[in-house]
PDB file of C-alpha atoms in Angstrom:
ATOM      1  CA  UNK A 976       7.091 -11.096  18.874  1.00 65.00           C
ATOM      2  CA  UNK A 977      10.385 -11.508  17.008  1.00 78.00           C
ATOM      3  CA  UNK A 978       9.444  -8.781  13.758  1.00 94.00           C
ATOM      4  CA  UNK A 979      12.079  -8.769  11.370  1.00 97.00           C
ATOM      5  CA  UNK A 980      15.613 -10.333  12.430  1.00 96.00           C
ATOM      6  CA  UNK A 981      19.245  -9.752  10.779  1.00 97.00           C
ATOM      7  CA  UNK A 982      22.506 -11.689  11.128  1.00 95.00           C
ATOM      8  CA  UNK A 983      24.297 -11.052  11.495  1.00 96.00           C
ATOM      9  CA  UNK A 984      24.426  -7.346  13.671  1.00 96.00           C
ATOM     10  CA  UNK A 985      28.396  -6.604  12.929  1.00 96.00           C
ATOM     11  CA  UNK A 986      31.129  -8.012  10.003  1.00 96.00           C
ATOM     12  CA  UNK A 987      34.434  -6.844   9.079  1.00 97.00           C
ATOM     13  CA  UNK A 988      35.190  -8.206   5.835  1.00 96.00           C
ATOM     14  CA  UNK A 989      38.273  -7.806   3.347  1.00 97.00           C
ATOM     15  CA  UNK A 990      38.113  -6.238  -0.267  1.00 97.00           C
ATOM     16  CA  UNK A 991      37.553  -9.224  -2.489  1.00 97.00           C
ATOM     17  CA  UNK A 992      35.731 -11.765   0.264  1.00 97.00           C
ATOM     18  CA  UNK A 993      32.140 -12.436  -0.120  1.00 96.00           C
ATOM     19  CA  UNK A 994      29.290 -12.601   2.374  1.00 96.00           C
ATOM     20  CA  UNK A 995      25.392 -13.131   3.257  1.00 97.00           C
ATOM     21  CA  UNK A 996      23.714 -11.182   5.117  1.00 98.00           C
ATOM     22  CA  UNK A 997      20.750 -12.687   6.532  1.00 97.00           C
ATOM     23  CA  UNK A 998      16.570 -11.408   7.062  1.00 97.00           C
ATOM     24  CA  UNK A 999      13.651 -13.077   7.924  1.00 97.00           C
ATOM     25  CA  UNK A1000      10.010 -12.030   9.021  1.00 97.00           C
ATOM     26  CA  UNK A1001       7.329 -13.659  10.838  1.00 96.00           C
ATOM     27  CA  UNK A1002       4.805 -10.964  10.142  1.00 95.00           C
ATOM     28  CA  UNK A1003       3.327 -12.742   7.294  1.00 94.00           C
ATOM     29  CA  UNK A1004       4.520  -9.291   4.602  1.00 94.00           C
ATOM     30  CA  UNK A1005       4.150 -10.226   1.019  1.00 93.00           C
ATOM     31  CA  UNK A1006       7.447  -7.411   0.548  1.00 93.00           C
ATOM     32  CA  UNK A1007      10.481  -6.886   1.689  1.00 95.00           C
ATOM     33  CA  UNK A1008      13.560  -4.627   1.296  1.00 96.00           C
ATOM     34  CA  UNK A1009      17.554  -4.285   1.792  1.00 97.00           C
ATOM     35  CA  UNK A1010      18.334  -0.670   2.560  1.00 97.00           C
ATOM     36  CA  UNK A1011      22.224   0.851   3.431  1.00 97.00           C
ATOM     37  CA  UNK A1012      22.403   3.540   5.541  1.00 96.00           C
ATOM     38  CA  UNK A1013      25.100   6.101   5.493  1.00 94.00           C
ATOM     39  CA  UNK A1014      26.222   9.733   7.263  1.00 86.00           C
ATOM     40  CA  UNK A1015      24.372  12.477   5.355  1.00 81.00           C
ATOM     41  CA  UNK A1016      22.879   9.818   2.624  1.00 83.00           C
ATOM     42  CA  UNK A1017      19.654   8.399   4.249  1.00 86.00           C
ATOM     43  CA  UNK A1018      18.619   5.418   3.504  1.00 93.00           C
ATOM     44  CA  UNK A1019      18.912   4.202   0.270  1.00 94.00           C
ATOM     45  CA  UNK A1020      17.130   1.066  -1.568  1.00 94.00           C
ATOM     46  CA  UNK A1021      18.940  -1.404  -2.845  1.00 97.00           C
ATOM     47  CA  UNK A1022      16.583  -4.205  -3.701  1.00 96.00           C
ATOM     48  CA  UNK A1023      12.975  -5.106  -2.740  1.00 95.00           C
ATOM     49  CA  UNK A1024      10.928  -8.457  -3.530  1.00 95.00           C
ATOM     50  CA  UNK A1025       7.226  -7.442  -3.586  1.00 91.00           C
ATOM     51  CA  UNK A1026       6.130 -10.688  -3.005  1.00 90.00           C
ATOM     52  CA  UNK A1027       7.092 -14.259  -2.768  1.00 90.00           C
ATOM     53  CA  UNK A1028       9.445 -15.064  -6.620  1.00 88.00           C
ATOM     54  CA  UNK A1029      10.042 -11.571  -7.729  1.00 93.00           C
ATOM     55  CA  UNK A1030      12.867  -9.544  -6.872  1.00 96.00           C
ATOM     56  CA  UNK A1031      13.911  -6.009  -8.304  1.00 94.00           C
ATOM     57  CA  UNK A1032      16.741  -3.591  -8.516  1.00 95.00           C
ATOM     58  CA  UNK A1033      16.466  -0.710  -6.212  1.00 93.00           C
ATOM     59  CA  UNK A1034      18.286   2.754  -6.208  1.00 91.00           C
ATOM     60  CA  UNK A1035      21.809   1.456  -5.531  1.00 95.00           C
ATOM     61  CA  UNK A1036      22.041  -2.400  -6.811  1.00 97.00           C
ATOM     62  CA  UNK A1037      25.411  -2.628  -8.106  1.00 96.00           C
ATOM     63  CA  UNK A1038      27.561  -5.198  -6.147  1.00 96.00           C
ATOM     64  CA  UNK A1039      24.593  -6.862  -4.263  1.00 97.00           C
ATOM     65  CA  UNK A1040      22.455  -9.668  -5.582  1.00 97.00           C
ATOM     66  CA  UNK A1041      19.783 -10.888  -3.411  1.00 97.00           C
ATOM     67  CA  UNK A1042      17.527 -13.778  -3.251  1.00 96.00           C
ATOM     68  CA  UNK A1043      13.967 -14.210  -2.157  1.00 96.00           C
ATOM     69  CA  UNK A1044      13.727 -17.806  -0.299  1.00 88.00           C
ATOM     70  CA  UNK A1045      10.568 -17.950   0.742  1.00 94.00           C
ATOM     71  CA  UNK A1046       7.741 -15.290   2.028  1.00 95.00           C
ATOM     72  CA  UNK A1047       9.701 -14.977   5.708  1.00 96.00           C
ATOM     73  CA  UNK A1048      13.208 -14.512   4.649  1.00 97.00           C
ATOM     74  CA  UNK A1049      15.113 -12.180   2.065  1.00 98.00           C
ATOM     75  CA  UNK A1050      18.488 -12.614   1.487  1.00 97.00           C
ATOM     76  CA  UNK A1051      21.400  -9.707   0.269  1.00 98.00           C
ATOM     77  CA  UNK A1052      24.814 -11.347  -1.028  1.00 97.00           C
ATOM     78  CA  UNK A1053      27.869  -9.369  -1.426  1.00 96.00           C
ATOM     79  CA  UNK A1054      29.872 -11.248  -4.313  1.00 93.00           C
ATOM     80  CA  UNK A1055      32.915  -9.483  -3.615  1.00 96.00           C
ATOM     81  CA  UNK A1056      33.020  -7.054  -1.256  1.00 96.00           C
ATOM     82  CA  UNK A1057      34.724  -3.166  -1.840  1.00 97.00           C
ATOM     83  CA  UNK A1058      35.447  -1.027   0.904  1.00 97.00           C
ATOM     84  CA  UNK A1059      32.819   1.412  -0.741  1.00 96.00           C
ATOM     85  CA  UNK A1060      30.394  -1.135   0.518  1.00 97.00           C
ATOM     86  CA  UNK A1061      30.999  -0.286   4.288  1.00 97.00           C
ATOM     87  CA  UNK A1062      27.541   1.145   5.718  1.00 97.00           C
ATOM     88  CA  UNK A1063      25.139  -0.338   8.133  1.00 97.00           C
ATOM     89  CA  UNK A1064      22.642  -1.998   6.250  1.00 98.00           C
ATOM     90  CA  UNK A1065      18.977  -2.943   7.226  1.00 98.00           C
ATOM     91  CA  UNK A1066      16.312  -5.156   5.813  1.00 98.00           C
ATOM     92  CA  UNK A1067      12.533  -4.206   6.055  1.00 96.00           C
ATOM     93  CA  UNK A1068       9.432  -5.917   5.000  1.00 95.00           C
ATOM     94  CA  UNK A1069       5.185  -4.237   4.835  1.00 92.00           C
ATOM     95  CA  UNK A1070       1.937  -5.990   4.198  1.00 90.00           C
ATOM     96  CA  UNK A1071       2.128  -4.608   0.639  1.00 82.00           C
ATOM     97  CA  UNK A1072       4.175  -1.536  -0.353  1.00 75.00           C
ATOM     98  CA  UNK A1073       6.324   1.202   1.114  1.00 72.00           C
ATOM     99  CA  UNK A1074       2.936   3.450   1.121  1.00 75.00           C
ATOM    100  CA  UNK A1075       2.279   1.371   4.191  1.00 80.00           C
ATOM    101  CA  UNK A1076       4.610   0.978   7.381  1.00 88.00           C
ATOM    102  CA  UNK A1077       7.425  -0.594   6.962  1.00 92.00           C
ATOM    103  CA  UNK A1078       8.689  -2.633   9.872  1.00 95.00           C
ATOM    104  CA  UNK A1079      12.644  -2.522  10.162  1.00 96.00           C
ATOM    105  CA  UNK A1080      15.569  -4.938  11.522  1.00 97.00           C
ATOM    106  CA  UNK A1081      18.328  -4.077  13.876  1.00 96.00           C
ATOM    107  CA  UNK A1082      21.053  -3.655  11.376  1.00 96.00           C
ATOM    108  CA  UNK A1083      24.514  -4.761  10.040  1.00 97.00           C
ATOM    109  CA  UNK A1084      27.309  -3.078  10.574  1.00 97.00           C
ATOM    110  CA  UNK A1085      29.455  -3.814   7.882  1.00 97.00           C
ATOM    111  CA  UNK A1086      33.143  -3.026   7.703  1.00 97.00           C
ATOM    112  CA  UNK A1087      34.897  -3.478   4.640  1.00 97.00           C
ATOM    113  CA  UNK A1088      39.136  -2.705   5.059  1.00 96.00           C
TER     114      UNK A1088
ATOM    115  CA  UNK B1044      19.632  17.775  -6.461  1.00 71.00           C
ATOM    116  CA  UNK B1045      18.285  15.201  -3.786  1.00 80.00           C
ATOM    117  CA  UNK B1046      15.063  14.250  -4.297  1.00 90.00           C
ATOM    118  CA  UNK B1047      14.330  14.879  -0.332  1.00 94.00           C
ATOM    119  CA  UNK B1048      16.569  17.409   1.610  1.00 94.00           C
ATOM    120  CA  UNK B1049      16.382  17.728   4.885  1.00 94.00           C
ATOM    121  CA  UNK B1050      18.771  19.519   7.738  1.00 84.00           C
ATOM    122  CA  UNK B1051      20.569  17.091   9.227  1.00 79.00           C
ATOM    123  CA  UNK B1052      21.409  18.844  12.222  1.00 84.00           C
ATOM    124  CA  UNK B1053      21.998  18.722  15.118  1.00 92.00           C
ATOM    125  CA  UNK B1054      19.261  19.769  17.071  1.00 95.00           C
ATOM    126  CA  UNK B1055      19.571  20.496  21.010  1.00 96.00           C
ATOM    127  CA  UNK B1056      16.820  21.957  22.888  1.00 96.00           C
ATOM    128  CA  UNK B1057      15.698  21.906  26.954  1.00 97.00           C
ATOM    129  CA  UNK B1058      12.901  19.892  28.011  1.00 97.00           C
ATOM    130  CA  UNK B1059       9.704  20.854  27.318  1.00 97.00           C
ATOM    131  CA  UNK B1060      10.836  22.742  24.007  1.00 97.00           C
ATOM    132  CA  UNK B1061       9.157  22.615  20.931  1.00 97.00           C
ATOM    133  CA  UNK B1062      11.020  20.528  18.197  1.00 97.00           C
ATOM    134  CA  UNK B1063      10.408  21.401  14.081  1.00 96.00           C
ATOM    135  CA  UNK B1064      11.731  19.282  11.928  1.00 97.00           C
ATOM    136  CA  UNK B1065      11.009  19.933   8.267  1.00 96.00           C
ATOM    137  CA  UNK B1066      11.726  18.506   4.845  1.00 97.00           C
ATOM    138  CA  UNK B1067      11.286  19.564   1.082  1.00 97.00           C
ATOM    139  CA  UNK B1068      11.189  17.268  -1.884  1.00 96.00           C
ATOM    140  CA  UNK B1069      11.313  18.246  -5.828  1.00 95.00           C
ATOM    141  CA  UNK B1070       8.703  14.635  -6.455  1.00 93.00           C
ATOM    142  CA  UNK B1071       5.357  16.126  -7.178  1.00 92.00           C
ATOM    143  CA  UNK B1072       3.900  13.035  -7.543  1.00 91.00           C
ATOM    144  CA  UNK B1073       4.388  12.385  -4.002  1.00 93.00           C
ATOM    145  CA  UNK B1074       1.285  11.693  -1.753  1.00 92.00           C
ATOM    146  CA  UNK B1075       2.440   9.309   0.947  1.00 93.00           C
ATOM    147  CA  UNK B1076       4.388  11.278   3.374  1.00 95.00           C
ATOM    148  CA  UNK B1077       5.834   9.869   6.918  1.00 95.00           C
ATOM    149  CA  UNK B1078       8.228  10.671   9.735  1.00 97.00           C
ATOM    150  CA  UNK B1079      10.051   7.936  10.971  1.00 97.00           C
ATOM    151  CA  UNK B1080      11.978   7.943  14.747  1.00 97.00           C
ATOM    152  CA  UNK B1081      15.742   5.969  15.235  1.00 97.00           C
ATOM    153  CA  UNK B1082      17.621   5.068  18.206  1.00 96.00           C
ATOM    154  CA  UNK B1083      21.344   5.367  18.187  1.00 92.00           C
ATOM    155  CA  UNK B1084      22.016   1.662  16.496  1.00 91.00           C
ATOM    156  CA  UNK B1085      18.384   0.845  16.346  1.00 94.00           C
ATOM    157  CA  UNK B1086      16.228   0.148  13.299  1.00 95.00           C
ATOM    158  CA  UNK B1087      14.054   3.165  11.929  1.00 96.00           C
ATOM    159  CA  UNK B1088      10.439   3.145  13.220  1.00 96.00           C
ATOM    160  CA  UNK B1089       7.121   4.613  11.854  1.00 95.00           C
ATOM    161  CA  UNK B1090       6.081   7.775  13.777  1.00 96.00           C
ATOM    162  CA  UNK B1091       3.810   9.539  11.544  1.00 95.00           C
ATOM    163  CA  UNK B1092       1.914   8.780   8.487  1.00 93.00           C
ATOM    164  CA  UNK B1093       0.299  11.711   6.512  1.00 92.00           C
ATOM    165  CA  UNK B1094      -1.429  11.037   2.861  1.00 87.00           C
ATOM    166  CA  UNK B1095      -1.364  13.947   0.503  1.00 83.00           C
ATOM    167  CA  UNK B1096      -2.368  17.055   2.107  1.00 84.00           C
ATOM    168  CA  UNK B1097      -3.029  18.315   5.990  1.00 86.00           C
ATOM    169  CA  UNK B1098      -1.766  18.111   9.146  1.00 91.00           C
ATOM    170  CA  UNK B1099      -2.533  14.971  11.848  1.00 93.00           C
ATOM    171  CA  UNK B1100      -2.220  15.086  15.449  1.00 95.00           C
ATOM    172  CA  UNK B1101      -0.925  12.130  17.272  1.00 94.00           C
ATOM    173  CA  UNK B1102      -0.364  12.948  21.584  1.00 96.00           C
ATOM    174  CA  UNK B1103       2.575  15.472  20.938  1.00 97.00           C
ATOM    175  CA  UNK B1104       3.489  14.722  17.621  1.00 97.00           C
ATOM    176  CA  UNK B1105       2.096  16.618  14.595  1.00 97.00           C
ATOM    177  CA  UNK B1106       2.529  16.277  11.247  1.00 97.00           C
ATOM    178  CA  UNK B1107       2.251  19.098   8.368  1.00 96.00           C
ATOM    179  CA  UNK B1108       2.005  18.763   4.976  1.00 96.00           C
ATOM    180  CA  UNK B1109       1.679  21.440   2.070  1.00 94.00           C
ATOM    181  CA  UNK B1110       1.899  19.975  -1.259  1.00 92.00           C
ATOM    182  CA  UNK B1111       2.023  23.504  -2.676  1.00 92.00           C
ATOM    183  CA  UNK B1112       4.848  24.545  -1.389  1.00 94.00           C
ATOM    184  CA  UNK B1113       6.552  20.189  -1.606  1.00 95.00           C
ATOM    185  CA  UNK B1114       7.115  21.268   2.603  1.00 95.00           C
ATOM    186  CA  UNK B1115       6.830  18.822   5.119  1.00 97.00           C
ATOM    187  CA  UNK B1116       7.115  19.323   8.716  1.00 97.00           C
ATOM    188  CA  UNK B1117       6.815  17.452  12.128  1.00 97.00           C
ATOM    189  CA  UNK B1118       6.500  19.265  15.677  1.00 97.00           C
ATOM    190  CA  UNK B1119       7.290  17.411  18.582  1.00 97.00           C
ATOM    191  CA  UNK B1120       5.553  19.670  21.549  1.00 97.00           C
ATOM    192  CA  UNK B1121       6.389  19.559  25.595  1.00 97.00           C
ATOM    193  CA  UNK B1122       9.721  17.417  24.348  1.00 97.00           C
ATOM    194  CA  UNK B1123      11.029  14.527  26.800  1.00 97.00           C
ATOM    195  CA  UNK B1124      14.694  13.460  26.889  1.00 97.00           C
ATOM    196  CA  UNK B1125      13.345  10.352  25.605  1.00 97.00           C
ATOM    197  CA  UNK B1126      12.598  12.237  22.536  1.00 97.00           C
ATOM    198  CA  UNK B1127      16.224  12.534  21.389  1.00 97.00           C
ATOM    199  CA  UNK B1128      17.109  10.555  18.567  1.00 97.00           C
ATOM    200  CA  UNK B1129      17.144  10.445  14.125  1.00 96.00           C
ATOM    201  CA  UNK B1130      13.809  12.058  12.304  1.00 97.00           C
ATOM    202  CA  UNK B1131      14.060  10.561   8.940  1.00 96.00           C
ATOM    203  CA  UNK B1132      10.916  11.758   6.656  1.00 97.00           C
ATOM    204  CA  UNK B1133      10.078   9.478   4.184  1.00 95.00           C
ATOM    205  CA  UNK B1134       7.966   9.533   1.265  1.00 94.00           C
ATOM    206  CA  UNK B1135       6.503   7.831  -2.144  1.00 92.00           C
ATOM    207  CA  UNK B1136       3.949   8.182  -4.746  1.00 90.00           C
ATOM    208  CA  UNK B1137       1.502   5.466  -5.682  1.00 83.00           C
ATOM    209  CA  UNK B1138       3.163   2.387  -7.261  1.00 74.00           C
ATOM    210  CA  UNK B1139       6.488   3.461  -6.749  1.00 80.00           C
ATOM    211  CA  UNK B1140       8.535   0.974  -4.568  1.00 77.00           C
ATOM    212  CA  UNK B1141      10.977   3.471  -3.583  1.00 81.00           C
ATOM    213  CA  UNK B1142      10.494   5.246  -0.516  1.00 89.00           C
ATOM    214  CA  UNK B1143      12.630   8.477  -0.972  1.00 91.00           C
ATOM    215  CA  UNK B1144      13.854   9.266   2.681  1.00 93.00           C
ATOM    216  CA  UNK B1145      15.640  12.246   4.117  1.00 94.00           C
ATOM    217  CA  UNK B1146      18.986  12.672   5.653  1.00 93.00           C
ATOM    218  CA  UNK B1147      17.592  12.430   8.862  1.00 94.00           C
ATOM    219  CA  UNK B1148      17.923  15.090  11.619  1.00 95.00           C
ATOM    220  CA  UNK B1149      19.441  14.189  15.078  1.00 95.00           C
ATOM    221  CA  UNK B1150      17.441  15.852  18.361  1.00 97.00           C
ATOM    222  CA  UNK B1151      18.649  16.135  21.956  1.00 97.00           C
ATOM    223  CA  UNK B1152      16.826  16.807  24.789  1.00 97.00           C
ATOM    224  CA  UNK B1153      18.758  17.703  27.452  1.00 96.00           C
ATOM    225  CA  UNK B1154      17.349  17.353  30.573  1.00 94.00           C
TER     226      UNK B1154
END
């Protein structure tokens, strides 16, 4: 009764070095999401797949690219990372859209010095 | 302008206090409204989920919407120390895959 994992749950990374962070769902959801998280910000979108092939730009998109493996796993690349970047990210996935319940990870905490 | 505001807080009442939390958005196009509940380094989880207008009742929790006004509110009643944690509302319109979410307001129960 796994829901939806992330890897990993912590990172410290320095300015320029790049990184994958990892999702995957065994729900069956046709979409899924990368949010970041940050004090006083709530969570913000930064790209969602709505189904299996199709991936699209969310409110905050600059810096990340992501890639949409199969239907279980979505994953968020940070080419090279900027200490504006630091936030605790999570990934989320729903049967169909975010007018339905949206099932959320643990998290990444994500230091960039 | 945010799109959602909300007060983030904090909020400490006694057990057995009644808890408001409330949010206002500028979106009318909004119908899908929802509370979600987060544990200190947890994931956020669905609480309550409220389309367009009304208010539903779920054990303590009750949810409030007036689309007139673009006010939404959650009441937590006969509160539990296990109640402390984020409230993040959430909400979207139809075909929109952004969910617009709140600050989030942190709640302690003290015991």
């Amino acid at each position: 009764n796994a829901g939806v994992t992330q890897t990993p749950k912590f990172q410290v990374l320095k300015t320029g070095q790049s990184m994958t962070l990892q999702c995957a769902q065994d729900m069956n959801h046709n979409s899924m999401y990368w949010y970041r998280q940050d004090p006083g910000m709530g969570l913000r979108l930064i790209y969602y797949s709505a189904s299996e092939g199709t991936t699209d730009k969310g409110e905050v998109p600059n810096g990340y690219n992501v890639s949409r493996l199969n239907k279980r796993e979505f994953s968020l690349r940070l080419e090279s990372a900027a200490p504006s970047q630091t936030s605790v990210y999570f990934c989320a996935s729903s049967e169909a859209g975010p007018n339905e319940k949206l099932f959320f990870g643990s998290g990444t905490q994500l230091s960039v010095l | 302008q945010k799109e959602v505001e909300q007060d983030p807080g904090p909020l400490s009442v006694p057990e057995g206090a009644i808890v408001s939390l409330n949010c206002t958005y500028s979106n009318s196009a909004f119908q899908y409204f929802m509370w979600y509940r987060q544990y200190s380094r947890k994931g956020p989880e669905l609480l309550m989920y409220t389309y367009s207008s009304g208010n539903k009742e779920d054990g303590r929790f009750t949810a409030q919407v007036d689309k007139s006004s673009k006010y939404i509110s959650l009441f937590i009643r006969d509160s539990q120390p296990s109640d402390s944690a984020t409230y993040l509302c959430a909400m979207t319109s139809t075909n929109d895959y952004k969910l617009s979410f709140g600050a989030g307001t942190t709640v302690t129960v003290r015991a």
